[in-house]
């Protein structure tokens, strides 16, 4: 455990979550629409579709602070339309007749889809940064605890020893693969859409393709080979990747909660002076931050489950389906940022309790080393015979509630095949971690060589 002291403000501020809210609040959403409108106007001027002076004026007024919000709200009440009120307010803000050229030839979905892509791109950078921070902490834990023995568990029960660094290296590698997925999805997801009412670019004339490429280039986005207004696999992929990240973080959070149980007491999240675990039980040091990460992660799953519904557009546009994205995708990003914020805090100063891990290695009185003893004996009596003899000794010992060592020595065949000194060495759980340290080193070296974290 490090020397840093828990700062209660850290959890309250949740910086990354606040940043994510700034990506998806009303101001940011409207500004993203205006950014697309500005790019549209400037490119259309370059292509002699609208006057240059009009484009300059439109671009200058495509700013949230230049828009009359009262006018937006008034038109929203009347039109019941998501974008038209902003377009009309931009028209109103433009001087010298430039407003006549606002939103020239495009449809609502062109602006809103492209703007949402801009928002998702910004959100991805926040998520990527936080994933990297967690992966780096896991890398450090893996290096520090490559040799820290603990009990491995299968089907909820003690199995054979591993090391804590081996466990965290698995988590680190999983997150690194998610970072790779984020990189791979960019070329497919971060593309604009300037295609007109039904995707045919009919309103743009012969310069339609050139215009779309130029607008997307100005916005830093890719250009699709054909309209994706009714093909929502890009957003489905985005949500799926985020869902995979969430699934990993959910698993990690759940494992941390299990290891924090008093009965295990193998890890503890940071807990500082003045922090309160319970309003009625003064002794409690609850893993509240980890618990919150799991709670939010569990809730996020409901949005992941709805992703397939966004792909079933009817015909060339389906508002009832399309509008689901406006809720699902921002919420996924917002909730995932909370999960990441929580786990960043937990891993920044995780308390790894080696003594408890060692105590738990001996919890089963040596019976967890039955596999090791069996394989050691197989060289002398054959694997199947060794299995039968060790099984018989183990069952008798468990029923009699005696140490595994005593149960083994009570078996005549085993006692004849192995000395007490050899048996004591075999029953040392700290020396039966296999290649866990080396595998941990390999994982760390592999992740580090890829340079993603």
Short mmCIF file of C-alpha atoms in Angstrom, two decimals:
data_model
loop_
_atom_site.label_atom_id
_atom_site.label_comp_id
_atom_site.label_asym_id
_atom_site.label_seq_id
_atom_site.Cartn_x
_atom_site.Cartn_y
_atom_site.Cartn_z
CA UNK A 1 0.00 0.00 0.00
CA UNK A 2 1.29 3.45 -0.85
CA UNK A 3 1.69 6.40 1.45
CA UNK A 4 -0.97 8.63 -0.06
CA UNK A 5 -3.83 9.67 2.18
CA UNK A 6 -7.40 9.35 1.01
CA UNK A 7 -8.88 12.67 0.03
CA UNK A 8 -12.66 12.61 0.42
CA UNK A 9 -13.00 15.26 -2.26
CA UNK A 10 -11.58 12.86 -4.85
CA UNK A 11 -14.67 10.71 -4.87
CA UNK A 12 -17.02 13.67 -4.73
CA UNK A 13 -15.41 15.51 -7.61
CA UNK A 14 -15.15 12.50 -9.96
CA UNK A 15 -13.25 14.54 -12.51
CA UNK A 16 -13.65 12.24 -15.47
CA UNK A 17 -17.37 11.97 -14.91
CA UNK A 18 -17.62 15.77 -14.87
CA UNK A 19 -15.67 15.90 -18.12
CA UNK A 20 -18.05 13.39 -19.67
CA UNK A 21 -21.03 15.47 -18.62
CA UNK A 22 -19.42 18.39 -20.43
CA UNK A 23 -19.31 16.26 -23.60
CA UNK A 24 -23.00 15.40 -23.48
CA UNK A 25 -24.73 18.38 -21.85
CA UNK A 26 -27.12 20.65 -23.78
CA UNK A 27 -24.45 23.21 -24.54
CA UNK A 28 -22.02 20.65 -25.96
CA UNK A 29 -24.70 18.97 -28.04
CA UNK A 30 -25.84 22.25 -29.59
CA UNK A 31 -22.25 23.36 -30.17
CA UNK A 32 -21.55 20.09 -31.98
CA UNK A 33 -24.53 20.78 -34.25
CA UNK A 34 -23.23 24.29 -34.89
CA UNK A 35 -19.73 22.98 -35.62
CA UNK A 36 -21.16 20.80 -38.38
CA UNK A 37 -23.24 23.70 -39.73
CA UNK A 38 -20.12 25.90 -39.82
CA UNK A 39 -18.08 23.25 -41.64
CA UNK A 40 -20.94 22.78 -44.10
CA UNK A 41 -21.12 26.49 -44.90
CA UNK A 42 -17.38 26.99 -45.26
CA UNK A 43 -16.98 24.02 -47.61
CA UNK A 44 -19.99 25.04 -49.65
CA UNK A 45 -18.41 28.46 -50.08
CA UNK A 46 -15.16 26.88 -51.23
CA UNK A 47 -17.13 24.95 -53.83
CA UNK A 48 -19.09 28.05 -54.97
CA UNK A 49 -22.36 26.62 -53.71
CA UNK A 50 -23.08 29.56 -51.38
CA UNK A 51 -21.50 33.06 -51.16
CA UNK A 52 -18.19 33.29 -49.32
CA UNK A 53 -19.32 36.20 -47.14
CA UNK A 54 -22.43 34.29 -46.10
CA UNK A 55 -20.31 31.31 -45.11
CA UNK A 56 -17.99 33.49 -43.04
CA UNK A 57 -20.96 34.98 -41.21
CA UNK A 58 -22.53 31.58 -40.60
CA UNK A 59 -19.24 30.21 -39.24
CA UNK A 60 -18.78 33.24 -37.01
CA UNK A 61 -22.26 32.89 -35.53
CA UNK A 62 -22.08 29.08 -35.17
CA UNK A 63 -21.28 29.53 -31.53
CA UNK A 64 -23.43 28.64 -28.57
CA UNK A 65 -22.92 32.06 -27.02
CA UNK A 66 -24.13 33.78 -30.19
CA UNK A 67 -27.43 31.89 -30.21
CA UNK A 68 -30.63 33.30 -28.69
CA UNK A 69 -31.64 30.46 -26.39
CA UNK A 70 -35.02 31.99 -25.67
CA UNK A 71 -35.70 31.89 -29.41
CA UNK A 72 -34.58 28.25 -29.51
CA UNK A 73 -37.00 27.36 -26.72
CA UNK A 74 -39.82 29.28 -28.39
CA UNK A 75 -39.35 27.43 -31.69
CA UNK A 76 -38.97 24.14 -29.85
CA UNK A 77 -42.36 24.64 -28.24
CA UNK A 78 -43.93 25.30 -31.62
CA UNK A 79 -42.07 22.95 -33.98
CA UNK A 80 -41.58 19.96 -31.65
CA UNK A 81 -38.41 19.31 -33.67
CA UNK A 82 -34.96 18.57 -32.19
CA UNK A 83 -32.80 20.59 -34.61
CA UNK A 84 -34.96 23.13 -36.46
CA UNK A 85 -35.11 25.55 -33.49
CA UNK A 86 -31.31 25.75 -33.43
CA UNK A 87 -31.16 26.22 -37.21
CA UNK A 88 -33.68 29.05 -37.03
CA UNK A 89 -31.82 30.68 -34.16
CA UNK A 90 -28.61 30.50 -36.22
CA UNK A 91 -30.43 32.04 -39.17
CA UNK A 92 -31.67 34.80 -36.87
CA UNK A 93 -28.15 35.43 -35.50
CA UNK A 94 -26.63 35.83 -38.97
CA UNK A 95 -26.58 39.33 -40.45
CA UNK A 96 -26.64 40.62 -44.02
CA UNK A 97 -28.95 37.93 -45.34
CA UNK A 98 -26.44 35.15 -44.60
CA UNK A 99 -29.10 33.27 -42.68
CA UNK A 100 -30.69 32.29 -46.00
CA UNK A 101 -27.76 29.93 -46.61
CA UNK A 102 -27.78 28.18 -43.24
CA UNK A 103 -28.34 24.40 -43.40
CA UNK A 104 -28.20 24.53 -47.20
CA UNK A 105 -29.26 21.20 -48.76
CA UNK A 106 -28.72 18.98 -45.71
CA UNK A 107 -31.24 17.10 -43.61
CA UNK A 108 -31.60 16.97 -39.84
CA UNK A 109 -30.01 13.54 -39.60
CA UNK A 110 -26.89 14.75 -41.44
CA UNK A 111 -26.22 17.30 -38.73
CA UNK A 112 -27.27 15.25 -35.72
CA UNK A 113 -25.49 12.05 -36.72
CA UNK A 114 -22.25 13.82 -37.56
CA UNK A 115 -22.42 15.87 -34.38
CA UNK A 116 -23.04 12.76 -32.28
CA UNK A 117 -19.95 11.18 -33.83
CA UNK A 118 -17.96 14.25 -32.75
CA UNK A 119 -19.26 13.82 -29.22
CA UNK A 120 -18.49 10.10 -29.16
CA UNK A 121 -14.97 10.83 -30.37
CA UNK A 122 -14.46 13.24 -27.46
CA UNK A 123 -15.97 10.73 -25.04
CA UNK A 124 -13.68 7.99 -26.31
CA UNK A 125 -10.60 10.05 -25.54
CA UNK A 126 -11.71 10.43 -21.92
CA UNK A 127 -12.47 6.72 -21.62
CA UNK A 128 -9.22 5.74 -23.31
CA UNK A 129 -7.21 7.96 -20.95
CA UNK A 130 -8.86 6.46 -17.87
CA UNK A 131 -8.48 2.90 -19.11
CA UNK A 132 -4.78 3.56 -19.62
CA UNK A 133 -4.49 4.90 -16.07
CA UNK A 134 -6.07 1.74 -14.64
CA UNK A 135 -3.93 -0.47 -16.88
CA UNK A 136 -0.78 1.30 -15.67
CA UNK A 137 -1.77 0.76 -12.04
CA UNK A 138 -2.43 -2.90 -12.80
CA UNK A 139 0.96 -3.17 -14.48
CA UNK A 140 2.65 -1.79 -11.38
CA UNK A 141 0.70 -4.17 -9.14
CA UNK A 142 1.65 -7.07 -11.40
CA UNK A 143 5.32 -6.22 -11.17
CA UNK A 144 5.23 -5.63 -7.44
CA UNK A 145 3.28 -8.80 -6.64
CA UNK A 146 4.60 -11.23 -9.27
CA UNK A 147 5.77 -13.43 -6.39
CA UNK A 148 3.01 -12.71 -3.86
CA UNK A 149 1.30 -16.08 -3.36
CA UNK A 150 -2.44 -16.31 -2.86
CA UNK A 151 -5.02 -19.03 -3.26
CA UNK A 152 -6.51 -19.49 -6.69
CA UNK A 153 -10.19 -20.34 -6.66
CA UNK A 154 -12.32 -22.26 -9.14
CA UNK A 155 -16.09 -22.64 -8.96
CA UNK A 156 -15.96 -20.35 -5.89
CA UNK A 157 -13.79 -22.78 -3.91
CA UNK A 158 -10.07 -22.94 -3.17
CA UNK A 159 -8.13 -24.67 -5.93
CA UNK A 160 -4.33 -24.27 -6.04
CA UNK A 161 -2.06 -21.25 -5.48
CA UNK A 162 -1.47 -18.39 -7.92
CA UNK A 163 0.15 -15.02 -7.31
CA UNK A 164 -1.65 -11.73 -6.95
CA UNK A 165 0.51 -10.27 -9.71
CA UNK A 166 -0.64 -13.09 -12.00
CA UNK A 167 -4.26 -12.15 -11.32
CA UNK A 168 -3.73 -8.43 -11.95
CA UNK A 169 -1.69 -9.16 -15.09
CA UNK A 170 -4.70 -10.98 -16.53
CA UNK A 171 -6.83 -7.90 -15.84
CA UNK A 172 -4.16 -5.64 -17.34
CA UNK A 173 -3.97 -7.73 -20.53
CA UNK A 174 -7.74 -7.70 -20.89
CA UNK A 175 -7.84 -3.92 -20.65
CA UNK A 176 -5.01 -3.64 -23.16
CA UNK A 177 -7.10 -5.63 -25.64
CA UNK A 178 -9.96 -3.20 -25.08
CA UNK A 179 -7.59 -0.32 -25.86
CA UNK A 180 -6.73 -2.13 -29.08
CA UNK A 181 -10.44 -2.43 -29.88
CA UNK A 182 -10.88 1.30 -29.33
CA UNK A 183 -8.12 1.97 -31.84
CA UNK A 184 -9.54 -0.48 -34.37
CA UNK A 185 -13.09 0.85 -34.26
CA UNK A 186 -12.14 4.47 -34.99
CA UNK A 187 -11.93 4.11 -38.76
CA UNK A 188 -15.40 2.57 -38.87
CA UNK A 189 -17.20 4.61 -36.21
CA UNK A 190 -15.76 8.10 -36.50
CA UNK A 191 -17.21 8.98 -39.91
CA UNK A 192 -19.52 11.81 -40.86
CA UNK A 193 -22.78 11.74 -42.80
CA UNK A 194 -23.65 14.49 -45.29
CA UNK A 195 -26.00 12.69 -47.64
CA UNK A 196 -29.35 14.52 -47.68
CA UNK A 197 -32.89 13.42 -47.01
CA UNK A 198 -32.70 9.72 -47.90
CA UNK A 199 -28.96 9.31 -48.39
CA UNK A 200 -28.82 9.91 -52.18
CA UNK A 201 -27.29 13.44 -52.03
CA UNK A 202 -29.98 14.59 -54.47
CA UNK A 203 -30.03 18.16 -53.11
CA UNK A 204 -26.27 18.73 -53.50
CA UNK A 205 -25.77 18.38 -57.26
CA UNK A 206 -22.56 17.21 -58.99
CA UNK A 207 -20.27 18.41 -56.18
CA UNK A 208 -21.95 16.22 -53.55
CA UNK A 209 -19.13 13.72 -53.03
CA UNK A 210 -16.45 16.39 -53.03
CA UNK A 211 -18.46 18.40 -50.53
CA UNK A 212 -18.99 15.50 -48.13
CA UNK A 213 -15.30 14.56 -48.18
CA UNK A 214 -14.26 18.15 -47.54
CA UNK A 215 -16.71 18.63 -44.66
CA UNK A 216 -15.63 15.43 -42.96
CA UNK A 217 -11.98 16.27 -43.47
CA UNK A 218 -12.52 19.67 -41.88
CA UNK A 219 -14.15 17.95 -38.90
CA UNK A 220 -11.43 15.31 -38.69
CA UNK A 221 -13.79 12.48 -39.60
CA UNK A 222 -13.76 9.74 -42.19
CA UNK A 223 -16.17 9.55 -45.12
CA UNK A 224 -18.33 6.45 -45.72
CA UNK A 225 -18.62 4.73 -49.09
CA UNK A 226 -22.41 5.08 -48.95
CA UNK A 227 -25.06 6.50 -46.65
CA UNK A 228 -25.33 4.98 -43.17
CA UNK A 229 -28.53 6.77 -42.19
CA UNK A 230 -30.35 3.45 -42.03
CA UNK A 231 -27.27 1.34 -41.27
CA UNK A 232 -26.48 1.77 -37.58
CA UNK A 233 -23.84 -0.92 -37.21
CA UNK A 234 -21.28 1.81 -36.51
CA UNK A 235 -23.05 2.93 -33.37
CA UNK A 236 -23.80 -0.69 -32.52
CA UNK A 237 -20.08 -1.42 -32.69
CA UNK A 238 -19.28 1.58 -30.52
CA UNK A 239 -21.77 0.49 -27.89
CA UNK A 240 -20.57 -3.11 -28.07
CA UNK A 241 -16.96 -2.11 -27.47
CA UNK A 242 -18.05 0.00 -24.51
CA UNK A 243 -20.13 -2.92 -23.29
CA UNK A 244 -17.07 -5.17 -23.43
CA UNK A 245 -15.05 -2.67 -21.43
CA UNK A 246 -17.85 -2.46 -18.90
CA UNK A 247 -18.02 -6.26 -18.65
CA UNK A 248 -14.32 -6.42 -17.78
CA UNK A 249 -14.60 -3.65 -15.21
CA UNK A 250 -17.69 -5.31 -13.75
CA UNK A 251 -15.77 -8.57 -13.33
CA UNK A 252 -12.82 -6.80 -11.73
CA UNK A 253 -15.06 -4.86 -9.36
CA UNK A 254 -16.90 -7.99 -8.33
CA UNK A 255 -13.63 -9.83 -7.66
CA UNK A 256 -12.36 -6.94 -5.57
CA UNK A 257 -15.54 -7.05 -3.49
CA UNK A 258 -15.12 -10.78 -2.93
CA UNK A 259 -11.47 -10.46 -1.93
CA UNK A 260 -12.41 -7.63 0.46
CA UNK A 261 -14.79 -9.82 2.47
CA UNK A 262 -13.63 -10.11 6.07
CA UNK A 263 -13.47 -13.87 5.62
CA UNK A 264 -10.87 -13.35 2.86
CA UNK A 265 -9.46 -9.94 3.82
CA UNK A 266 -6.96 -10.11 0.94
CA UNK A 267 -7.39 -6.57 -0.41
CA UNK A 268 -8.92 -3.30 0.75
CA UNK A 269 -9.70 -0.13 -1.12
CA UNK A 270 -8.21 3.15 0.18
CA UNK A 271 -9.88 4.29 3.39
CA UNK A 272 -8.79 7.51 5.05
CA UNK A 273 -9.10 9.36 8.28
CA UNK A 274 -12.61 10.66 8.81
CA UNK A 275 -14.21 8.37 6.25
CA UNK A 276 -17.36 6.64 7.57
CA UNK A 277 -18.32 3.10 6.60
CA UNK A 278 -21.65 2.93 8.40
CA UNK A 279 -24.00 5.30 10.20
CA UNK A 280 -24.68 2.73 12.96
CA UNK A 281 -21.68 0.37 12.99
CA UNK A 282 -18.54 2.40 13.77
CA UNK A 283 -16.17 -0.46 12.97
CA UNK A 284 -17.19 -0.77 9.29
CA UNK A 285 -14.72 0.10 6.53
CA UNK A 286 -16.98 -0.62 3.60
CA UNK A 287 -15.60 -0.95 0.05
CA UNK A 288 -18.02 1.78 -0.97
CA UNK A 289 -16.20 3.01 -4.08
CA UNK A 290 -15.75 -0.48 -5.50
CA UNK A 291 -19.36 -1.24 -4.67
CA UNK A 292 -20.47 1.88 -6.51
CA UNK A 293 -18.50 0.86 -9.60
CA UNK A 294 -20.27 -2.49 -9.66
CA UNK A 295 -23.69 -0.91 -9.08
CA UNK A 296 -23.31 1.53 -11.97
CA UNK A 297 -21.78 -1.17 -14.15
CA UNK A 298 -24.73 -3.47 -13.54
CA UNK A 299 -27.11 -0.65 -14.49
CA UNK A 300 -25.17 0.13 -17.65
CA UNK A 301 -25.88 -3.39 -18.93
CA UNK A 302 -29.51 -2.50 -19.64
CA UNK A 303 -28.40 -0.01 -22.28
CA UNK A 304 -26.04 -2.57 -23.81
CA UNK A 305 -28.97 -4.97 -24.09
CA UNK A 306 -30.90 -2.41 -26.16
CA UNK A 307 -28.13 -1.94 -28.72
CA UNK A 308 -29.46 -4.45 -31.22
CA UNK A 309 -32.71 -2.48 -31.46
CA UNK A 310 -30.94 0.57 -32.93
CA UNK A 311 -30.03 -1.40 -36.06
CA UNK A 312 -33.57 -2.18 -37.22
CA UNK A 313 -34.45 1.01 -39.07
CA UNK A 314 -37.51 0.79 -41.27
CA UNK A 315 -36.84 2.00 -44.82
CA UNK A 316 -34.49 4.99 -45.17
CA UNK A 317 -35.11 6.51 -41.75
CA UNK A 318 -36.95 5.46 -38.62
CA UNK A 319 -37.31 8.17 -36.01
CA UNK A 320 -38.62 5.89 -33.28
CA UNK A 321 -35.47 3.75 -33.53
CA UNK A 322 -33.05 6.56 -34.36
CA UNK A 323 -33.99 8.56 -31.27
CA UNK A 324 -33.12 5.64 -29.00
CA UNK A 325 -29.46 6.37 -29.73
CA UNK A 326 -29.79 9.85 -28.22
CA UNK A 327 -30.45 8.18 -24.86
CA UNK A 328 -28.48 4.95 -25.06
CA UNK A 329 -25.07 6.10 -26.32
CA UNK A 330 -24.58 9.14 -24.04
CA UNK A 331 -25.74 7.14 -21.03
CA UNK A 332 -23.28 4.35 -21.83
CA UNK A 333 -20.45 6.85 -21.93
CA UNK A 334 -21.57 8.68 -18.80
CA UNK A 335 -22.04 5.57 -16.70
CA UNK A 336 -18.81 4.00 -17.95
CA UNK A 337 -16.96 7.14 -16.91
CA UNK A 338 -18.34 6.70 -13.37
CA UNK A 339 -17.14 3.08 -13.27
CA UNK A 340 -13.70 4.14 -14.49
CA UNK A 341 -13.50 7.01 -12.02
CA UNK A 342 -14.30 4.67 -9.14
CA UNK A 343 -11.79 2.00 -10.15
CA UNK A 344 -9.07 4.56 -10.86
CA UNK A 345 -9.39 5.62 -7.24
CA UNK A 346 -9.40 2.05 -5.95
CA UNK A 347 -6.30 1.00 -7.86
CA UNK A 348 -4.42 4.21 -7.14
CA UNK A 349 -3.69 3.00 -3.60
CA UNK A 350 -4.97 -0.57 -3.30
CA UNK A 351 -4.11 -2.26 0.01
CA UNK A 352 -2.78 -5.74 -0.81
CA UNK A 353 -2.81 -7.82 2.36
CA UNK A 354 -0.09 -10.43 1.97
CA UNK A 355 -0.52 -11.84 5.45
CA UNK A 356 -4.16 -12.66 4.85
CA UNK A 357 -3.31 -14.21 1.50
CA UNK A 358 -0.75 -16.43 3.21
CA UNK A 359 -3.18 -17.38 5.95
CA UNK A 360 -5.81 -18.33 3.38
CA UNK A 361 -3.30 -20.54 1.60
CA UNK A 362 -3.31 -22.73 4.71
CA UNK A 363 -7.04 -22.54 5.32
CA UNK A 364 -7.69 -26.06 4.01
CA UNK A 365 -5.00 -27.60 6.21
CA UNK A 366 -2.91 -28.57 3.22
CA UNK A 367 -5.60 -30.31 1.16
CA UNK A 368 -5.30 -27.71 -1.60
CA UNK A 369 -1.91 -29.26 -2.42
CA UNK A 370 -3.41 -32.67 -3.26
CA UNK A 371 -2.71 -32.17 -6.95
CA UNK A 372 0.97 -31.48 -6.27
CA UNK A 373 1.37 -34.52 -4.05
CA UNK A 374 -0.39 -36.73 -6.57
CA UNK A 375 1.90 -35.73 -9.43
CA UNK A 376 4.99 -36.12 -7.24
CA UNK A 377 3.89 -39.65 -6.35
CA UNK A 378 2.97 -40.56 -9.93
CA UNK A 379 6.64 -41.00 -10.81
CA UNK A 380 6.91 -43.70 -8.16
CA UNK A 381 3.57 -45.49 -8.34
CA UNK A 382 1.89 -44.36 -11.55
CA UNK A 383 -0.55 -41.52 -12.02
CA UNK A 384 -3.79 -43.46 -11.60
CA UNK A 385 -2.56 -45.31 -8.53
CA UNK A 386 -1.25 -42.07 -7.05
CA UNK A 387 -4.63 -40.43 -7.66
CA UNK A 388 -6.45 -43.28 -5.89
CA UNK A 389 -4.12 -43.29 -2.90
CA UNK A 390 -4.15 -39.50 -2.45
CA UNK A 391 -7.93 -39.44 -2.94
CA UNK A 392 -8.42 -42.09 -0.26
CA UNK A 393 -6.11 -40.26 2.15
CA UNK A 394 -7.81 -36.93 1.47
CA UNK A 395 -11.33 -38.26 2.00
CA UNK A 396 -10.40 -39.95 5.26
CA UNK A 397 -8.54 -36.89 6.44
CA UNK A 398 -11.39 -34.51 5.66
CA UNK A 399 -13.89 -36.74 7.41
CA UNK A 400 -11.60 -36.96 10.44
CA UNK A 401 -10.83 -33.21 10.35
CA UNK A 402 -7.07 -33.73 10.49
CA UNK A 403 -4.17 -32.08 8.66
CA UNK A 404 -3.55 -33.31 5.13
CA UNK A 405 0.02 -34.12 6.14
CA UNK A 406 -1.21 -36.46 8.85
CA UNK A 407 -3.74 -38.04 6.51
CA UNK A 408 -1.05 -38.72 3.93
CA UNK A 409 1.36 -40.20 6.44
CA UNK A 410 -1.41 -42.48 7.70
CA UNK A 411 -1.52 -44.06 4.24
CA UNK A 412 0.99 -46.92 4.09
CA UNK A 413 1.60 -46.73 0.32
CA UNK A 414 2.24 -43.00 0.42
CA UNK A 415 4.43 -43.20 3.50
CA UNK A 416 6.57 -45.80 1.74
CA UNK A 417 6.95 -43.64 -1.38
CA UNK A 418 7.83 -40.25 0.13
CA UNK A 419 9.78 -39.04 3.16
CA UNK A 420 8.39 -36.62 5.71
CA UNK A 421 10.92 -34.01 4.60
CA UNK A 422 9.86 -34.41 0.96
CA UNK A 423 6.23 -34.26 1.97
CA UNK A 424 6.72 -31.05 3.95
CA UNK A 425 8.31 -29.46 0.89
CA UNK A 426 5.41 -30.59 -1.28
CA UNK A 427 2.89 -29.12 1.17
CA UNK A 428 4.41 -25.63 1.12
CA UNK A 429 1.79 -23.64 -0.84
CA UNK A 430 4.09 -20.70 -1.48
CA UNK A 431 6.29 -22.84 -3.73
CA UNK A 432 3.48 -24.21 -5.89
CA UNK A 433 2.58 -21.23 -8.06
CA UNK A 434 3.81 -22.83 -11.26
CA UNK A 435 5.09 -20.36 -13.82
CA UNK A 436 2.87 -17.55 -12.48
CA UNK A 437 5.78 -15.09 -11.93
CA UNK A 438 7.25 -15.74 -15.37
CA UNK A 439 3.85 -15.58 -17.05
CA UNK A 440 3.24 -12.29 -15.28
CA UNK A 441 6.56 -10.95 -16.56
CA UNK A 442 5.72 -12.06 -20.08
CA UNK A 443 2.32 -10.35 -19.97
CA UNK A 444 3.79 -7.11 -18.65
CA UNK A 445 6.56 -7.14 -21.27
CA UNK A 446 4.05 -7.85 -24.06
CA UNK A 447 1.69 -5.06 -23.03
CA UNK A 448 4.53 -2.62 -22.51
CA UNK A 449 5.99 -3.40 -25.97
CA UNK A 450 2.71 -2.51 -27.67
CA UNK A 451 2.90 0.99 -26.23
CA UNK A 452 -0.81 1.51 -25.68
CA UNK A 453 -0.56 2.31 -21.98
#
